[in-house]
CSV table of C-alpha atoms and ligand atoms in Angstrom, one decimal:
chain,number,residue,atom,x,y,z
A,1,UNK,CA,-0.2,-0.2,0.1
A,2,UNK,CA,1.2,3.2,-1.1
A,3,UNK,CA,0.1,5.9,1.3
A,4,UNK,CA,-0.6,9.7,-0.1
A,5,UNK,CA,-1.0,12.5,2.5
A,6,UNK,CA,-3.1,15.8,1.0
A,7,UNK,CA,-1.9,18.4,3.3
A,8,UNK,CA,-1.6,22.1,3.5
A,9,UNK,CA,-2.0,24.4,6.8
A,10,UNK,CA,-4.6,26.6,4.9
A,11,UNK,CA,-8.1,26.0,4.8
A,12,UNK,CA,-10.4,25.7,1.6
A,13,UNK,CA,-7.5,25.0,-1.1
A,14,UNK,CA,-9.2,22.0,-2.1
A,15,UNK,CA,-7.4,19.1,0.1
A,16,UNK,CA,-10.8,17.5,0.5
A,17,UNK,CA,-11.8,17.7,-2.9
A,18,UNK,CA,-8.6,16.3,-4.4
A,19,UNK,CA,-8.4,13.4,-2.1
A,20,UNK,CA,-11.6,12.1,-3.0
A,21,UNK,CA,-11.9,12.9,-6.4
A,22,UNK,CA,-8.3,11.0,-7.0
A,23,UNK,CA,-9.1,8.3,-4.6
A,24,UNK,CA,-12.3,7.6,-6.8
A,25,UNK,CA,-10.3,8.0,-9.9
A,26,UNK,CA,-7.7,5.5,-8.9
A,27,UNK,CA,-10.3,3.0,-7.9
A,28,UNK,CA,-12.0,3.3,-11.5
A,29,UNK,CA,-8.5,3.0,-12.9
A,30,UNK,CA,-8.5,-0.8,-10.9
A,31,UNK,CA,-6.3,0.2,-7.8
A,32,UNK,CA,-7.8,-0.6,-4.7
A,33,UNK,CA,-8.3,2.7,-2.5
A,34,UNK,CA,-8.8,3.5,0.8
A,35,UNK,CA,-9.6,7.2,1.9
A,36,UNK,CA,-8.3,7.7,5.5
A,37,UNK,CA,-10.4,10.9,6.7
A,38,UNK,CA,-8.1,12.8,9.1
A,39,UNK,CA,-9.8,15.9,9.6
A,40,UNK,CA,-12.2,16.3,12.6
A,41,UNK,CA,-14.6,18.2,9.9
A,42,UNK,CA,-15.3,14.3,8.5
A,43,UNK,CA,-16.0,16.3,5.2
A,44,UNK,CA,-14.1,13.5,3.4
A,45,UNK,CA,-16.6,11.2,4.9
A,46,UNK,CA,-19.9,12.8,3.9
A,47,UNK,CA,-18.8,13.6,0.5
A,48,UNK,CA,-18.3,9.9,0.3
A,49,UNK,CA,-21.5,9.8,1.3
A,50,UNK,CA,-20.7,8.3,4.6
A,51,UNK,CA,-22.4,9.8,7.5
A,52,UNK,CA,-22.4,9.2,11.4
A,53,UNK,CA,-20.0,6.5,11.3
A,54,UNK,CA,-19.5,4.2,14.2
A,55,UNK,CA,-15.7,3.6,14.2
A,56,UNK,CA,-13.5,6.3,13.1
A,57,UNK,CA,-10.1,7.2,12.8
A,58,UNK,CA,-10.1,8.6,16.2
A,59,UNK,CA,-10.6,5.2,17.4
A,60,UNK,CA,-7.7,3.6,15.6
A,61,UNK,CA,-5.0,6.2,16.5
A,62,UNK,CA,-5.7,6.1,20.2
A,63,UNK,CA,-5.6,2.2,19.8
A,64,UNK,CA,-8.9,1.5,20.9
A,65,UNK,CA,-9.9,-0.3,17.7
A,66,UNK,CA,-8.1,-1.6,14.7
A,67,UNK,CA,-8.0,-0.5,11.5
A,68,UNK,CA,-10.0,-3.1,9.9
A,69,UNK,CA,-12.6,-2.3,12.5
A,70,UNK,CA,-13.1,0.9,11.0
A,71,UNK,CA,-13.3,0.6,7.4
A,72,UNK,CA,-16.5,1.4,5.6
A,73,UNK,CA,-17.1,0.0,2.0
A,74,UNK,CA,-18.5,3.1,-0.2
A,75,UNK,CA,-21.0,2.8,-3.1
A,76,UNK,CA,-18.0,3.5,-5.1
A,77,UNK,CA,-15.3,1.2,-7.3
A,78,UNK,CA,-12.5,-0.2,-5.3
A,79,UNK,CA,-13.2,2.7,-3.0
A,80,UNK,CA,-13.4,2.1,1.3
A,81,UNK,CA,-13.0,4.6,3.5
A,82,UNK,CA,-12.0,5.2,7.2
A,83,UNK,CA,-14.4,8.0,8.2
A,84,UNK,CA,-13.7,10.7,10.6
A,85,UNK,CA,-15.8,12.9,13.1
A,86,UNK,CA,-15.3,15.7,15.4
A,87,UNK,CA,-14.2,13.2,18.3
A,88,UNK,CA,-10.5,13.1,16.1
A,89,UNK,CA,-10.3,16.8,17.6
A,90,UNK,CA,-9.5,15.6,20.7
A,91,UNK,CA,-6.7,13.4,19.5
A,92,UNK,CA,-4.4,16.3,19.3
A,93,UNK,CA,-4.6,16.9,22.8
A,94,UNK,CA,-4.7,13.1,23.9
A,95,UNK,CA,-1.8,12.0,21.9
A,96,UNK,CA,0.4,15.1,23.3
A,97,UNK,CA,1.8,13.5,26.0
A,98,UNK,CA,2.3,9.9,24.9
A,99,UNK,CA,5.3,8.1,23.7
A,100,UNK,CA,5.7,8.0,19.7
A,101,UNK,CA,3.2,10.2,19.4
A,102,UNK,CA,4.3,10.8,15.7
A,103,UNK,CA,3.8,7.3,14.8
A,104,UNK,CA,0.1,6.2,16.1
A,105,UNK,CA,-1.3,6.4,12.7
A,106,UNK,CA,1.5,4.3,11.0
A,107,UNK,CA,1.4,1.5,13.3
A,108,UNK,CA,-2.5,1.6,13.3
A,109,UNK,CA,-2.1,1.0,9.4
A,110,UNK,CA,0.2,-1.8,9.4
A,111,UNK,CA,-2.3,-4.6,9.6
A,112,UNK,CA,-3.9,-3.4,6.3
A,113,UNK,CA,-0.7,-2.9,4.5
A,114,UNK,CA,-1.4,-5.8,2.2
A,115,UNK,CA,-5.1,-4.6,1.8
A,116,UNK,CA,-5.3,-2.0,-1.0
A,117,UNK,CA,-3.0,-0.5,-3.4
A,118,UNK,CA,-3.2,3.3,-2.3
A,119,UNK,CA,-4.6,5.0,1.0
A,120,UNK,CA,-5.1,8.7,0.7
A,121,UNK,CA,-5.4,10.7,3.8
A,122,UNK,CA,-7.0,13.9,4.2
A,123,UNK,CA,-5.3,16.2,6.8
A,124,UNK,CA,-6.8,19.1,8.7
A,125,UNK,CA,-5.9,22.6,8.0
A,126,UNK,CA,-2.8,22.9,9.9
A,127,UNK,CA,0.4,21.3,10.8
A,128,UNK,CA,-0.3,20.0,14.2
A,129,UNK,CA,-0.3,16.5,15.6
A,130,UNK,CA,-2.4,14.9,13.3
A,131,UNK,CA,-0.9,16.2,9.7
A,132,UNK,CA,2.3,15.1,11.6
A,133,UNK,CA,1.1,11.5,12.3
A,134,UNK,CA,-0.1,11.6,8.5
A,135,UNK,CA,3.5,12.4,7.5
A,136,UNK,CA,5.0,9.8,9.2
A,137,UNK,CA,3.0,7.0,7.8
A,138,UNK,CA,3.0,8.5,4.1
A,139,UNK,CA,5.1,7.7,1.5
A,140,UNK,CA,4.4,10.5,-0.6
A,141,UNK,CA,3.0,13.9,0.1
A,142,UNK,CA,0.6,15.8,-2.4
A,143,UNK,CA,0.1,19.8,-1.6
A,144,UNK,CA,-3.2,21.2,-3.3
A,145,UNK,CA,-2.8,24.8,-3.7
A,146,UNK,CA,-4.5,27.7,-4.7
A,147,UNK,CA,-2.6,30.2,-7.2
A,148,UNK,CA,-2.8,33.2,-5.0
A,149,UNK,CA,0.2,35.5,-3.9
A,150,UNK,CA,0.1,34.2,-0.2
A,151,UNK,CA,-0.1,30.4,-1.2
A,152,UNK,CA,3.8,31.0,-2.1
A,153,UNK,CA,4.5,31.7,1.6
A,154,UNK,CA,2.3,28.8,2.8
A,155,UNK,CA,4.2,26.4,0.4
A,156,UNK,CA,7.5,27.2,1.6
A,157,UNK,CA,6.0,26.2,5.3
A,158,UNK,CA,4.6,22.8,4.3
A,159,UNK,CA,7.8,22.0,2.6
A,160,UNK,CA,10.0,22.7,5.6
A,161,UNK,CA,7.8,20.8,7.9
A,162,UNK,CA,7.9,17.8,5.2
A,163,UNK,CA,11.9,18.3,5.4
A,164,UNK,CA,11.6,17.9,9.0
A,165,UNK,CA,9.4,14.6,9.2
A,166,UNK,CA,11.6,13.3,6.8
A,167,UNK,CA,14.8,13.8,8.7
A,168,UNK,CA,13.2,13.1,12.4
A,169,UNK,CA,10.4,10.2,11.7
A,170,UNK,CA,10.3,9.1,8.3
A,171,UNK,CA,13.3,8.8,5.3
A,172,UNK,CA,11.1,7.1,3.0
A,173,UNK,CA,8.9,10.3,2.6
A,174,UNK,CA,9.0,12.1,-0.6
A,175,UNK,CA,7.3,15.3,-2.3
A,176,UNK,CA,4.6,13.5,-4.9
A,177,UNK,CA,3.6,17.0,-6.7
A,178,UNK,CA,1.8,20.2,-6.2
A,179,UNK,CA,-1.2,20.2,-7.3
A,180,UNK,CA,-2.7,23.7,-8.5
A,181,UNK,CA,-6.5,23.8,-7.5
A,182,UNK,CA,-9.6,25.8,-8.7
A,183,UNK,CA,-7.3,27.6,-11.3
A,184,UNK,CA,-8.4,30.3,-13.4
A,185,UNK,CA,-6.6,31.3,-16.4
A,186,UNK,CA,-8.2,34.5,-17.0
A,187,UNK,CA,-6.7,36.2,-13.8
A,188,UNK,CA,-3.7,37.9,-14.4
A,189,UNK,CA,-2.5,36.9,-10.8
A,190,UNK,CA,-3.2,33.3,-11.2
A,191,UNK,CA,-1.0,33.2,-14.5
A,192,UNK,CA,1.7,34.7,-12.6
A,193,UNK,CA,1.9,32.9,-9.6
A,194,UNK,CA,1.8,29.8,-11.8
A,195,UNK,CA,4.6,31.1,-13.7
A,196,UNK,CA,6.8,31.3,-10.2
A,197,UNK,CA,6.0,28.1,-9.2
A,198,UNK,CA,7.0,26.5,-12.6
A,199,UNK,CA,10.1,28.3,-12.3
A,200,UNK,CA,10.9,26.8,-8.7
A,201,UNK,CA,9.0,23.8,-8.9
A,202,UNK,CA,9.2,22.3,-12.2
A,203,UNK,CA,9.5,18.9,-11.9
A,204,UNK,CA,7.1,18.6,-9.1
A,205,UNK,CA,4.2,20.5,-10.1
A,206,UNK,CA,1.1,18.2,-12.2
A,207,UNK,CA,0.7,18.8,-15.3
A,208,UNK,CA,-2.5,19.4,-15.2
A,209,UNK,CA,-4.2,22.1,-12.8
A,210,UNK,CA,-7.7,21.7,-11.6
A,211,UNK,CA,-9.8,24.5,-12.8
A,212,UNK,CA,-12.8,26.3,-11.1
A,213,UNK,CA,-15.6,24.2,-11.8
A,214,UNK,CA,-19.1,24.4,-10.4
A,215,UNK,CA,-19.5,20.7,-10.9
A,216,UNK,CA,-17.1,20.0,-8.3
A,217,UNK,CA,-18.2,21.9,-5.9
A,218,UNK,CA,-22.0,20.4,-5.8
A,219,UNK,CA,-20.8,17.1,-5.6
A,220,UNK,CA,-20.2,16.8,-2.0
A,221,UNK,CA,-23.8,17.6,-1.2
A,222,UNK,CA,-24.7,14.2,-3.0
A,223,UNK,CA,-22.2,12.2,-1.3
A,224,UNK,CA,-20.6,11.7,-4.5
A,225,UNK,CA,-17.3,12.1,-5.8
A,226,UNK,CA,-17.1,14.4,-9.2
A,227,UNK,CA,-16.2,11.2,-11.2
A,228,UNK,CA,-19.6,9.6,-10.5
A,229,UNK,CA,-21.7,13.2,-10.0
A,230,UNK,CA,-20.5,14.2,-13.8
A,231,UNK,CA,-18.6,11.6,-15.3
A,232,UNK,CA,-17.6,13.6,-18.3
A,233,UNK,CA,-17.4,17.2,-16.6
A,234,UNK,CA,-13.9,19.3,-17.0
A,235,UNK,CA,-13.1,18.5,-13.5
A,236,UNK,CA,-13.8,14.5,-13.6
A,237,UNK,CA,-11.3,14.4,-16.5
A,238,UNK,CA,-8.8,16.9,-15.1
A,239,UNK,CA,-8.6,14.7,-11.5
A,240,UNK,CA,-8.5,11.5,-13.8
A,241,UNK,CA,-5.6,13.1,-15.5
A,242,UNK,CA,-3.6,13.8,-12.0
A,243,UNK,CA,-4.3,10.3,-10.9
A,244,UNK,CA,-3.1,9.0,-14.0
A,245,UNK,CA,0.3,11.1,-13.6
A,246,UNK,CA,0.4,10.4,-9.5
A,247,UNK,CA,0.4,6.3,-10.8
A,248,UNK,CA,3.4,7.0,-12.6
A,249,UNK,CA,5.4,9.0,-10.0
A,250,UNK,CA,4.5,6.4,-7.0
B,301,ADP,P1,-10.1,22.2,2.0
B,301,ADP,O1,-10.0,20.6,2.1
B,301,ADP,O2,-8.6,22.4,1.7
B,301,ADP,O3,-10.4,23.0,3.3
B,301,ADP,P2,-12.0,21.8,0.1
B,301,ADP,O4,-11.9,20.7,-0.8
B,301,ADP,O5,-13.5,21.4,1.3
B,301,ADP,O6,-10.8,22.4,0.8
B,301,ADP,O7,-12.5,22.9,-0.8
B,301,ADP,C1,-13.0,24.2,-0.5
B,301,ADP,C2,-14.0,24.3,-1.3
B,301,ADP,O8,-13.7,24.9,-2.8
B,301,ADP,C3,-15.3,23.8,-1.1
B,301,ADP,O9,-16.6,24.2,-1.0
B,301,ADP,C4,-15.1,23.0,-3.0
B,301,ADP,O10,-16.6,22.5,-2.7
B,301,ADP,C5,-15.0,24.3,-3.1
B,301,ADP,N1,-13.7,23.6,-4.6
B,301,ADP,C6,-12.5,22.7,-4.4
B,301,ADP,N2,-12.1,22.5,-5.8
B,301,ADP,C7,-13.0,23.1,-6.7
B,301,ADP,C8,-13.0,23.5,-7.9
B,301,ADP,N3,-12.2,23.2,-8.8
B,301,ADP,N4,-13.9,24.6,-8.3
B,301,ADP,C9,-14.7,24.8,-7.6
B,301,ADP,N5,-14.9,24.8,-6.5
B,301,ADP,C10,-14.4,24.0,-5.9
B,302,MG,MG1,-10.8,19.8,4.3
Protein backbone atom coordinates (compact mmCIF):
# COMPACT_ATOMS: atom_id res chain seq x y z
CA UNK A 1 0.00 0.00 0.00
CA UNK A 2 1.35 3.41 -1.01
CA UNK A 3 0.17 6.14 1.34
CA UNK A 4 -0.56 9.55 -0.21
CA UNK A 5 -0.93 12.47 2.19
CA UNK A 6 -2.97 15.48 1.07
CA UNK A 7 -1.65 18.31 3.22
CA UNK A 8 -1.68 22.09 3.38
CA UNK A 9 -2.06 24.11 6.56
CA UNK A 10 -4.43 26.49 4.78
CA UNK A 11 -8.13 25.67 4.79
CA UNK A 12 -10.28 25.83 1.69
CA UNK A 13 -7.51 25.07 -0.79
CA UNK A 14 -9.04 21.85 -2.14
CA UNK A 15 -7.44 19.15 0.01
CA UNK A 16 -10.63 17.21 0.64
CA UNK A 17 -11.99 17.67 -2.86
CA UNK A 18 -8.71 16.50 -4.37
CA UNK A 19 -8.32 13.56 -1.96
CA UNK A 20 -11.82 12.25 -2.72
CA UNK A 21 -11.65 12.86 -6.46
CA UNK A 22 -8.22 11.32 -6.91
CA UNK A 23 -9.09 8.34 -4.70
CA UNK A 24 -12.23 7.73 -6.79
CA UNK A 25 -10.20 8.04 -10.00
CA UNK A 26 -7.63 5.53 -8.72
CA UNK A 27 -10.46 3.14 -7.86
CA UNK A 28 -11.92 3.47 -11.36
CA UNK A 29 -8.47 2.73 -12.79
CA UNK A 30 -8.56 -0.61 -10.95
CA UNK A 31 -6.52 0.31 -7.88
CA UNK A 32 -7.90 -0.75 -4.51
CA UNK A 33 -8.02 2.52 -2.64
CA UNK A 34 -8.69 3.55 0.96
CA UNK A 35 -9.52 7.12 1.94
CA UNK A 36 -8.51 7.95 5.50
CA UNK A 37 -10.42 10.94 6.80
CA UNK A 38 -8.06 12.65 9.19
CA UNK A 39 -9.90 15.94 9.65
CA UNK A 40 -12.37 16.31 12.56
CA UNK A 41 -14.67 18.14 10.13
CA UNK A 42 -15.33 14.80 8.46
CA UNK A 43 -15.78 16.30 4.99
CA UNK A 44 -14.12 13.41 3.18
CA UNK A 45 -16.51 10.99 4.91
CA UNK A 46 -19.67 12.90 4.06
CA UNK A 47 -18.36 13.64 0.57
CA UNK A 48 -18.26 9.87 0.01
CA UNK A 49 -21.75 9.42 1.38
CA UNK A 50 -20.72 8.17 4.85
CA UNK A 51 -22.62 9.88 7.67
CA UNK A 52 -22.70 9.13 11.41
CA UNK A 53 -19.80 6.65 11.36
CA UNK A 54 -19.58 4.13 14.21
CA UNK A 55 -15.85 3.53 14.29
CA UNK A 56 -13.53 6.33 13.17
CA UNK A 57 -9.92 7.32 12.59
CA UNK A 58 -9.94 8.64 16.18
CA UNK A 59 -10.56 5.13 17.54
CA UNK A 60 -7.66 3.71 15.56
CA UNK A 61 -5.03 6.28 16.51
CA UNK A 62 -5.75 6.02 20.20
CA UNK A 63 -5.52 2.25 19.81
CA UNK A 64 -9.07 1.50 20.89
CA UNK A 65 -10.02 -0.24 17.64
CA UNK A 66 -8.12 -1.72 14.70
CA UNK A 67 -7.98 -0.13 11.25
CA UNK A 68 -9.92 -3.13 9.95
CA UNK A 69 -12.76 -2.34 12.36
CA UNK A 70 -13.03 1.20 11.03
CA UNK A 71 -13.17 0.46 7.29
CA UNK A 72 -16.47 1.29 5.60
CA UNK A 73 -17.18 0.22 2.02
CA UNK A 74 -18.50 2.98 -0.24
CA UNK A 75 -20.85 2.61 -3.21
CA UNK A 76 -17.95 3.41 -5.49
CA UNK A 77 -15.60 1.12 -7.36
CA UNK A 78 -12.57 -0.15 -5.36
CA UNK A 79 -13.14 2.58 -2.79
CA UNK A 80 -13.30 2.22 1.00
CA UNK A 81 -13.04 4.84 3.72
CA UNK A 82 -11.97 5.13 7.33
CA UNK A 83 -14.26 7.96 8.39
CA UNK A 84 -13.80 10.76 10.91
CA UNK A 85 -15.95 12.95 13.10
CA UNK A 86 -15.51 15.64 15.74
CA UNK A 87 -14.06 13.11 18.21
CA UNK A 88 -10.80 13.39 16.29
CA UNK A 89 -10.32 16.97 17.50
CA UNK A 90 -9.51 15.62 20.98
CA UNK A 91 -6.68 13.52 19.61
CA UNK A 92 -4.37 16.53 19.25
CA UNK A 93 -4.42 16.86 23.05
CA UNK A 94 -4.75 13.22 24.03
CA UNK A 95 -1.73 12.17 22.00
CA UNK A 96 0.43 15.08 23.12
CA UNK A 97 1.88 13.35 26.18
CA UNK A 98 2.25 9.86 24.74
CA UNK A 99 5.45 8.21 23.65
CA UNK A 100 5.80 7.84 19.87
CA UNK A 101 2.91 10.24 19.50
CA UNK A 102 3.81 10.95 15.87
CA UNK A 103 3.69 7.31 14.77
CA UNK A 104 0.25 6.22 16.00
CA UNK A 105 -1.34 6.23 12.56
CA UNK A 106 1.58 4.43 10.93
CA UNK A 107 1.35 1.66 13.53
CA UNK A 108 -2.43 1.43 13.18
CA UNK A 109 -2.18 0.97 9.40
CA UNK A 110 0.34 -1.88 9.50
CA UNK A 111 -2.25 -4.70 9.64
CA UNK A 112 -3.97 -3.49 6.43
CA UNK A 113 -0.83 -2.86 4.35
CA UNK A 114 -1.63 -5.71 1.96
CA UNK A 115 -5.30 -4.90 1.51
CA UNK A 116 -4.95 -1.82 -0.70
CA UNK A 117 -2.86 -0.41 -3.54
CA UNK A 118 -3.25 3.17 -2.30
CA UNK A 119 -4.32 4.95 0.87
CA UNK A 120 -5.22 8.62 0.56
CA UNK A 121 -5.12 10.69 3.77
CA UNK A 122 -7.14 13.89 3.99
CA UNK A 123 -5.44 16.18 6.54
CA UNK A 124 -6.90 18.99 8.65
CA UNK A 125 -5.88 22.60 7.90
CA UNK A 126 -2.96 22.78 10.33
CA UNK A 127 0.50 21.36 10.78
CA UNK A 128 -0.34 19.89 14.21
CA UNK A 129 -0.08 16.36 15.54
CA UNK A 130 -2.68 14.93 13.17
CA UNK A 131 -0.88 16.12 10.06
CA UNK A 132 2.40 15.00 11.62
CA UNK A 133 0.97 11.47 12.08
CA UNK A 134 -0.20 11.48 8.48
CA UNK A 135 3.22 12.56 7.19
CA UNK A 136 4.98 9.99 9.37
CA UNK A 137 2.77 7.28 7.83
CA UNK A 138 3.16 8.57 4.28
CA UNK A 139 5.09 7.54 1.21
CA UNK A 140 4.23 10.65 -0.79
CA UNK A 141 2.91 14.12 -0.04
CA UNK A 142 0.55 15.94 -2.37
CA UNK A 143 0.13 19.65 -1.72
CA UNK A 144 -3.06 21.10 -3.16
CA UNK A 145 -2.89 24.89 -3.50
CA UNK A 146 -4.57 27.82 -5.13
CA UNK A 147 -2.69 30.20 -7.37
CA UNK A 148 -2.70 33.16 -5.03
CA UNK A 149 0.09 35.34 -3.79
CA UNK A 150 -0.02 34.12 -0.18
CA UNK A 151 -0.04 30.51 -1.28
CA UNK A 152 3.66 30.76 -2.04
CA UNK A 153 4.54 31.59 1.58
CA UNK A 154 2.36 28.75 2.83
CA UNK A 155 4.10 26.43 0.41
CA UNK A 156 7.56 27.04 1.82
CA UNK A 157 6.22 26.41 5.32
CA UNK A 158 4.78 23.00 4.49
CA UNK A 159 7.88 22.07 2.49
CA UNK A 160 9.92 22.75 5.59
CA UNK A 161 7.64 20.56 7.70
CA UNK A 162 7.94 17.74 5.16
CA UNK A 163 11.71 18.04 5.24
CA UNK A 164 11.72 17.87 9.04
CA UNK A 165 9.41 14.85 9.21
CA UNK A 166 11.61 13.13 6.65
CA UNK A 167 14.68 13.76 8.76
CA UNK A 168 13.19 12.92 12.17
CA UNK A 169 10.56 10.23 11.60
CA UNK A 170 10.18 9.02 8.06
CA UNK A 171 13.17 8.93 5.69
CA UNK A 172 11.01 7.31 2.98
CA UNK A 173 8.76 10.36 2.65
CA UNK A 174 8.90 12.23 -0.68
CA UNK A 175 7.03 15.11 -2.25
CA UNK A 176 4.88 13.48 -4.92
CA UNK A 177 3.61 16.73 -6.33
CA UNK A 178 2.08 20.17 -6.06
CA UNK A 179 -1.47 20.33 -7.37
CA UNK A 180 -3.00 23.60 -8.54
CA UNK A 181 -6.69 23.78 -7.64
CA UNK A 182 -9.52 26.14 -8.55
CA UNK A 183 -7.39 27.58 -11.34
CA UNK A 184 -8.69 30.46 -13.40
CA UNK A 185 -6.47 31.17 -16.40
CA UNK A 186 -8.20 34.48 -17.04
CA UNK A 187 -6.80 36.01 -13.87
CA UNK A 188 -3.43 37.67 -14.44
CA UNK A 189 -2.41 36.99 -10.86
CA UNK A 190 -3.07 33.26 -11.18
CA UNK A 191 -1.05 33.11 -14.36
CA UNK A 192 1.93 34.90 -12.81
CA UNK A 193 1.84 32.79 -9.63
CA UNK A 194 1.76 29.67 -11.80
CA UNK A 195 4.78 30.98 -13.76
CA UNK A 196 6.60 31.53 -10.48
CA UNK A 197 5.79 27.99 -9.34
CA UNK A 198 7.01 26.57 -12.64
CA UNK A 199 10.31 28.37 -12.16
CA UNK A 200 11.01 26.84 -8.75
CA UNK A 201 9.10 23.55 -8.73
CA UNK A 202 8.97 22.57 -12.40
CA UNK A 203 9.47 18.86 -11.78
CA UNK A 204 7.05 18.76 -8.85
CA UNK A 205 4.05 20.54 -10.37
CA UNK A 206 1.41 18.21 -11.79
CA UNK A 207 1.01 18.91 -15.52
CA UNK A 208 -2.76 19.32 -15.21
CA UNK A 209 -4.08 22.15 -13.03
CA UNK A 210 -7.63 21.64 -11.73
CA UNK A 211 -9.75 24.48 -13.03
CA UNK A 212 -12.52 26.12 -11.06
CA UNK A 213 -15.64 24.18 -11.98
CA UNK A 214 -19.04 24.46 -10.34
CA UNK A 215 -19.80 20.74 -10.80
CA UNK A 216 -16.90 19.92 -8.47
CA UNK A 217 -18.38 22.04 -5.69
CA UNK A 218 -21.86 20.50 -6.14
CA UNK A 219 -20.79 16.86 -5.90
CA UNK A 220 -20.10 16.55 -2.13
CA UNK A 221 -23.63 17.55 -1.12
CA UNK A 222 -24.80 14.40 -2.94
CA UNK A 223 -22.14 12.31 -1.22
CA UNK A 224 -20.60 11.62 -4.61
CA UNK A 225 -17.09 12.00 -6.03
CA UNK A 226 -17.10 14.12 -9.21
CA UNK A 227 -16.45 11.05 -11.40
CA UNK A 228 -19.87 9.67 -10.37
CA UNK A 229 -21.72 12.97 -10.10
CA UNK A 230 -20.72 14.18 -13.56
CA UNK A 231 -18.48 11.70 -15.33
CA UNK A 232 -17.57 13.85 -18.34
CA UNK A 233 -17.26 17.20 -16.60
CA UNK A 234 -13.97 19.02 -16.92
CA UNK A 235 -13.24 18.48 -13.24
CA UNK A 236 -13.74 14.74 -13.54
CA UNK A 237 -11.40 14.49 -16.53
CA UNK A 238 -8.74 16.70 -14.97
CA UNK A 239 -8.68 14.71 -11.75
CA UNK A 240 -8.39 11.50 -13.79
CA UNK A 241 -5.31 12.99 -15.53
CA UNK A 242 -3.73 13.83 -12.18
CA UNK A 243 -4.47 10.33 -10.85
CA UNK A 244 -2.70 8.88 -13.89
CA UNK A 245 0.28 11.12 -13.23
CA UNK A 246 0.36 10.01 -9.58
CA UNK A 247 0.40 6.37 -10.67
CA UNK A 248 3.48 7.12 -12.79
CA UNK A 249 5.21 8.92 -9.95
CA UNK A 250 4.56 6.51 -7.08
P1 LIG B 1 -9.95 21.97 2.07
O1 LIG B 1 -10.18 20.52 2.30
O2 LIG B 1 -8.52 22.30 1.73
O3 LIG B 1 -10.46 22.83 3.20
P2 LIG B 1 -12.07 21.77 0.12
O4 LIG B 1 -11.71 20.61 -0.73
O5 LIG B 1 -13.10 21.53 1.17
O6 LIG B 1 -10.77 22.41 0.76
O7 LIG B 1 -12.52 22.93 -0.87
C1 LIG B 1 -12.97 24.19 -0.38
C2 LIG B 1 -14.21 24.62 -1.15
O8 LIG B 1 -13.89 24.84 -2.51
C3 LIG B 1 -15.32 23.59 -1.13
O9 LIG B 1 -16.56 24.24 -1.03
C4 LIG B 1 -15.19 22.90 -2.49
O10 LIG B 1 -16.41 22.39 -2.95
C5 LIG B 1 -14.69 24.04 -3.36
N1 LIG B 1 -13.86 23.58 -4.49
C6 LIG B 1 -12.76 22.79 -4.42
N2 LIG B 1 -12.22 22.61 -5.64
C7 LIG B 1 -12.99 23.30 -6.51
C8 LIG B 1 -12.96 23.52 -7.94
N3 LIG B 1 -12.00 23.01 -8.73
N4 LIG B 1 -13.93 24.29 -8.49
C9 LIG B 1 -14.89 24.84 -7.70
N5 LIG B 1 -14.99 24.68 -6.39
C10 LIG B 1 -14.06 23.93 -5.77
MG1 LIG C 1 -10.86 19.57 4.05
